[in-house]
Structures are given as structure tokens and as C-alpha cells.
PDB file of C-alpha atoms in Angstrom:
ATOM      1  CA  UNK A   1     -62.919 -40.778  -9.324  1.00  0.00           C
ATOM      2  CA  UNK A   2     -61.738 -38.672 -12.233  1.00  0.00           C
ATOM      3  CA  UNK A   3     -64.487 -35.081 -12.822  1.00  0.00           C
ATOM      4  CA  UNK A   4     -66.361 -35.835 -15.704  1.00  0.00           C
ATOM      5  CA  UNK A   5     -66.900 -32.525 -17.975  1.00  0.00           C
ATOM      6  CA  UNK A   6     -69.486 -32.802 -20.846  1.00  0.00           C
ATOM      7  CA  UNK A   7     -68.410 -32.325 -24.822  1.00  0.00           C
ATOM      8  CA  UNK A   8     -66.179 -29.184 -25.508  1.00  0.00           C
ATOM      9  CA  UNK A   9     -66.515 -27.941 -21.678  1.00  0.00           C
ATOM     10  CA  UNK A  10     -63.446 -28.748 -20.152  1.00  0.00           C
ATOM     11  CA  UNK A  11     -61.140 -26.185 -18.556  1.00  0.00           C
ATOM     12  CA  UNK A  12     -57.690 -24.982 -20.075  1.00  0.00           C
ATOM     13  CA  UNK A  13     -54.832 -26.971 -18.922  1.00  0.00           C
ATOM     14  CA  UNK A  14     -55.993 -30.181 -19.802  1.00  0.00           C
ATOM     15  CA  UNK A  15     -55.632 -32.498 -22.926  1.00  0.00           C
ATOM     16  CA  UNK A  16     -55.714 -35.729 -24.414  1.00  0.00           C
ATOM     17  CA  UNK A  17     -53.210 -38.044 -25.565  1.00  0.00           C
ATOM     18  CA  UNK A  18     -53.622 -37.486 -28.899  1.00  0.00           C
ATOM     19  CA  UNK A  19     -53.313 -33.337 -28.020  1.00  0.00           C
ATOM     20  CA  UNK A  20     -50.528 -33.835 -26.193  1.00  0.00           C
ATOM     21  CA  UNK A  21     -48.981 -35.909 -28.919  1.00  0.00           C
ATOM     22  CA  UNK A  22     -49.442 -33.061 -30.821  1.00  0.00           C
ATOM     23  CA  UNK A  23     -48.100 -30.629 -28.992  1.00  0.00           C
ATOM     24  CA  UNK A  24     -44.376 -32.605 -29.020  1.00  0.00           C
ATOM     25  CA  UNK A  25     -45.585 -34.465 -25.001  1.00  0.00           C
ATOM     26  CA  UNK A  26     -46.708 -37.619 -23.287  1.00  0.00           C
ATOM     27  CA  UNK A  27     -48.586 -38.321 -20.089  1.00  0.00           C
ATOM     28  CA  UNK A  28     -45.139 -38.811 -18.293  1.00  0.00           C
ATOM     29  CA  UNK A  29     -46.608 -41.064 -15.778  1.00  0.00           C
ATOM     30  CA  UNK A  30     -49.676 -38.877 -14.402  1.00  0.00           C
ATOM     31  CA  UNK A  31     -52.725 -40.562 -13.650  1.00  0.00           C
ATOM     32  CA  UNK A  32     -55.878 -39.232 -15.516  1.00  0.00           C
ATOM     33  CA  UNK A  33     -57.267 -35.738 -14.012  1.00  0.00           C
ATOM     34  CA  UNK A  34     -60.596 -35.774 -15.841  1.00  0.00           C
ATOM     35  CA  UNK A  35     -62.974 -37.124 -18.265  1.00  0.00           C
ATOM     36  CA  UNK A  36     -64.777 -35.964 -21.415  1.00  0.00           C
ATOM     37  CA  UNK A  37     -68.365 -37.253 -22.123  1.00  0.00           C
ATOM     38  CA  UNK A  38     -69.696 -36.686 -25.733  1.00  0.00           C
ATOM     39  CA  UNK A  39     -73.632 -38.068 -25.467  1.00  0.00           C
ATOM     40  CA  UNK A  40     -74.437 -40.452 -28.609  1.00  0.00           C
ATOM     41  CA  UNK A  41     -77.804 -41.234 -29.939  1.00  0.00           C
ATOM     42  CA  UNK A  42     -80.399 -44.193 -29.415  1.00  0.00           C
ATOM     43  CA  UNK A  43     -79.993 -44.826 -25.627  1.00  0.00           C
ATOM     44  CA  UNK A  44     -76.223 -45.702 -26.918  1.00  0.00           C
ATOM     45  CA  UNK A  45     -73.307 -45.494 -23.468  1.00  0.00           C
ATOM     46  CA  UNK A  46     -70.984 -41.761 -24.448  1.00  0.00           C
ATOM     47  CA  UNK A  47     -67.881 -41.508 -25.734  1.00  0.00           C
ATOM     48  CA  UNK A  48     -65.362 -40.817 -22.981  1.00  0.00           C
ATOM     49  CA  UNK A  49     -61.705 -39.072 -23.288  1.00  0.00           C
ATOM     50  CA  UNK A  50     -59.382 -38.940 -20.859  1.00  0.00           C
ATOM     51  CA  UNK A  51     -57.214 -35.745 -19.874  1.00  0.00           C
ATOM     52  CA  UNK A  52     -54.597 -35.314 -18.492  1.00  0.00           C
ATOM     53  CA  UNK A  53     -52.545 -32.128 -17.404  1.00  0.00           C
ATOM     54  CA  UNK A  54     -50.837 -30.300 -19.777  1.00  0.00           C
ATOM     55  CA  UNK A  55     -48.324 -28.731 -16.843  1.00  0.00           C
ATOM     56  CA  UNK A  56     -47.004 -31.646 -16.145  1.00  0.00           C
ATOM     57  CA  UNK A  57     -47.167 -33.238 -18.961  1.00  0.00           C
ATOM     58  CA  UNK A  58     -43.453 -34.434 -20.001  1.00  0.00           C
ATOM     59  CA  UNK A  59     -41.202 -34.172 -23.377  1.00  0.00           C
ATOM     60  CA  UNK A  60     -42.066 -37.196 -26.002  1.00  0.00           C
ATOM     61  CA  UNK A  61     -38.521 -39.406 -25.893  1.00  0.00           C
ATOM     62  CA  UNK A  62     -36.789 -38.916 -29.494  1.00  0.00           C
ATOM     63  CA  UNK A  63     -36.342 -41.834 -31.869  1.00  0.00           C
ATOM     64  CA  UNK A  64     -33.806 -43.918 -31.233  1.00  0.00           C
ATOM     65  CA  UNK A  65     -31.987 -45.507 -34.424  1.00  0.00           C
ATOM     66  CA  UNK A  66     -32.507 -48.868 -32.272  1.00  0.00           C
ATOM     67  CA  UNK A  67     -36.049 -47.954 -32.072  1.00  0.00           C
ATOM     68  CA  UNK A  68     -36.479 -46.785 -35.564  1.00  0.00           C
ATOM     69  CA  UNK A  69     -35.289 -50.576 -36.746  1.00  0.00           C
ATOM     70  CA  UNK A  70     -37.567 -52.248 -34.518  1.00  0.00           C
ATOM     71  CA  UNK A  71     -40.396 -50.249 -36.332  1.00  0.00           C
ATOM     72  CA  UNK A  72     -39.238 -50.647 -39.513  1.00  0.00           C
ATOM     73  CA  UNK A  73     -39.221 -54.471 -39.113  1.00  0.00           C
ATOM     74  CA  UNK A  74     -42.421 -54.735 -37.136  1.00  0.00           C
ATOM     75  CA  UNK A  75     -44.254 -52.856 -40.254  1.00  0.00           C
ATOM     76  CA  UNK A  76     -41.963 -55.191 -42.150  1.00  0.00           C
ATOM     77  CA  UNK A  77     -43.389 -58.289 -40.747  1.00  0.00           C
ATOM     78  CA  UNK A  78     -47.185 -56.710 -40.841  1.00  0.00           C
ATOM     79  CA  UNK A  79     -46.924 -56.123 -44.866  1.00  0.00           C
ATOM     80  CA  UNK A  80     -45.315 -59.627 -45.682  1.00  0.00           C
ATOM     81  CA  UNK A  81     -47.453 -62.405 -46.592  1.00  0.00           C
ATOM     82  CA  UNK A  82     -46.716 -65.643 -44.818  1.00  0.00           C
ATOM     83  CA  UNK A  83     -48.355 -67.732 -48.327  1.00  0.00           C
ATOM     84  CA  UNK A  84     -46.535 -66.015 -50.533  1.00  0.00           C
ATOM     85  CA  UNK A  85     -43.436 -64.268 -48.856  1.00  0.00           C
ATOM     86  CA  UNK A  86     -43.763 -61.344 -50.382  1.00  0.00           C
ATOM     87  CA  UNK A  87     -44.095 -57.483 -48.961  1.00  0.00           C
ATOM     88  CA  UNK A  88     -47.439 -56.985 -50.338  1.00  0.00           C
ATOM     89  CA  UNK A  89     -47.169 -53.080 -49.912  1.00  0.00           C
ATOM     90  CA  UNK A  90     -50.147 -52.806 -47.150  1.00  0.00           C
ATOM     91  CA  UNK A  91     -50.560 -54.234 -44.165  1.00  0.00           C
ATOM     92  CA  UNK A  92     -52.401 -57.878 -43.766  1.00  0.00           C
ATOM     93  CA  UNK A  93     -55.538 -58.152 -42.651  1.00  0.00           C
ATOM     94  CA  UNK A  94     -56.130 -60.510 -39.539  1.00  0.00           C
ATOM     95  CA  UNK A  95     -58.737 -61.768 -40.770  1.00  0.00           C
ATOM     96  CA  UNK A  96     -57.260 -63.153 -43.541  1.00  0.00           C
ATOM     97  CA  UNK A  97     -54.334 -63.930 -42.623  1.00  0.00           C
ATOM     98  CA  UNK A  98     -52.545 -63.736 -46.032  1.00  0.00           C
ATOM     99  CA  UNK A  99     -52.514 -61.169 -48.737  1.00  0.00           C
ATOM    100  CA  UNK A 100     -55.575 -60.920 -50.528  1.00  0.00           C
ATOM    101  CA  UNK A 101     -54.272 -62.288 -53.795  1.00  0.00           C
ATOM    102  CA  UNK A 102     -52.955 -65.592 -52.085  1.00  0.00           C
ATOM    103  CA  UNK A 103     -57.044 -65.286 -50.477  1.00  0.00           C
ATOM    104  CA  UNK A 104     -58.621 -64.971 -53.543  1.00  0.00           C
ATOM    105  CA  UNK A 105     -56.982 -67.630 -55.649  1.00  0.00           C
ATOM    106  CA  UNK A 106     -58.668 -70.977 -55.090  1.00  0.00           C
ATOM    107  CA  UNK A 107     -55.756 -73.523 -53.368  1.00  0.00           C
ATOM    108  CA  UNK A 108     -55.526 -75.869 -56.124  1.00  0.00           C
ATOM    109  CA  UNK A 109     -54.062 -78.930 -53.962  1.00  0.00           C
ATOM    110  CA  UNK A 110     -57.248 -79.057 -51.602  1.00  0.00           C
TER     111      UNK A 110
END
């Protein structure tokens, strides 16, 4: 079991993902060393963090032109409306699952 530390107490040394992100490193692989606890109101469960060590924390991997066009058509695909087929400039909502013109417009063949 990871040591729990309570809001803003843990030691130096350790961070989050999102800290190491931006400090230019990734988890590399280590498991978690530690959690962070920050207490919420009305009886409601904490917010926990993970940490992880900063010392052996690795490099993040640099972006591969390979990986760069997978991105770019994954963000693609997210922004395109299936109704319409058209890159709608934002990305769908699920709930929708079209743009929110194509939504809004009443389907006139029903």
C-alpha cells in the first residue's frame, strides 16, 4: 500500500503525472510511491493523486512524424461529422453523435 500524505504535504522528490509532464518526463514504468488526499465537503470520498518519483522518473519519447499523423487524423476523425461529412471545427460531442447543426435541424424524411 502506497503512504497517503494529506493536501500540499508531500515530501520533495515526488510528483504527479501532470508535473512530470511538465517538467519534459513520464512515469517510465515505476509503480506509484505515494498518494495525495485533498478532503472535500458534505461527507463527499477525497480527491486522490498519485506520485511518483521524480529520480527515476524517465525522458518523455519525442514525436514521431508517424505519430504526429496518427494524431492529426484521430482529431481529424473526432471533428468530422458522420451526417454531414464535414470538419465541423470542434470536436463532436458523444452524446450527440453529429454536429450540432445536423442535431438541431429537424430530419425532414422522418
Amino acid at each position: 500500500m502506497a503512504t497517503v500524505y494529506r493536501w500540499r504535504l508531500a515530501p520533495d522528490g515526488l510528483a504527479t503525472r501532470r508535473q512530470l509532464r511538465a517538467l519534459g518526463l513520464r512515469p517510465g514504468g515505476q509503480d506509484v510511491v505515494a498518494e495525495v488526499h485533498r478532503p472535500r465537503r458534505r461527507g463527499r470520498a477525497p480527491l486522490v493523486a498519485y506520485l511518483y518519483r521524480v529520480d527515476r522518473a524517465r525522458p518523455v519519447r519525442p514525436m514521431t512524424p508517424g505519430r504526429a499523423a496518427a494524431l492529426a487524423a484521430a482529431m481529424r476523425a473526432r471533428r468530422t461529422c458522420p451526417n454531414c461529412r464535414t470538419d465541423v471545427g470542434y470536436c463532436i460531442p458523444r452524446s450527440l453523435g453529429m454536429c450540432v447543426p445536423c442535431h438541431d435541424t429537424p430530419a425532414l424524411s422522418r
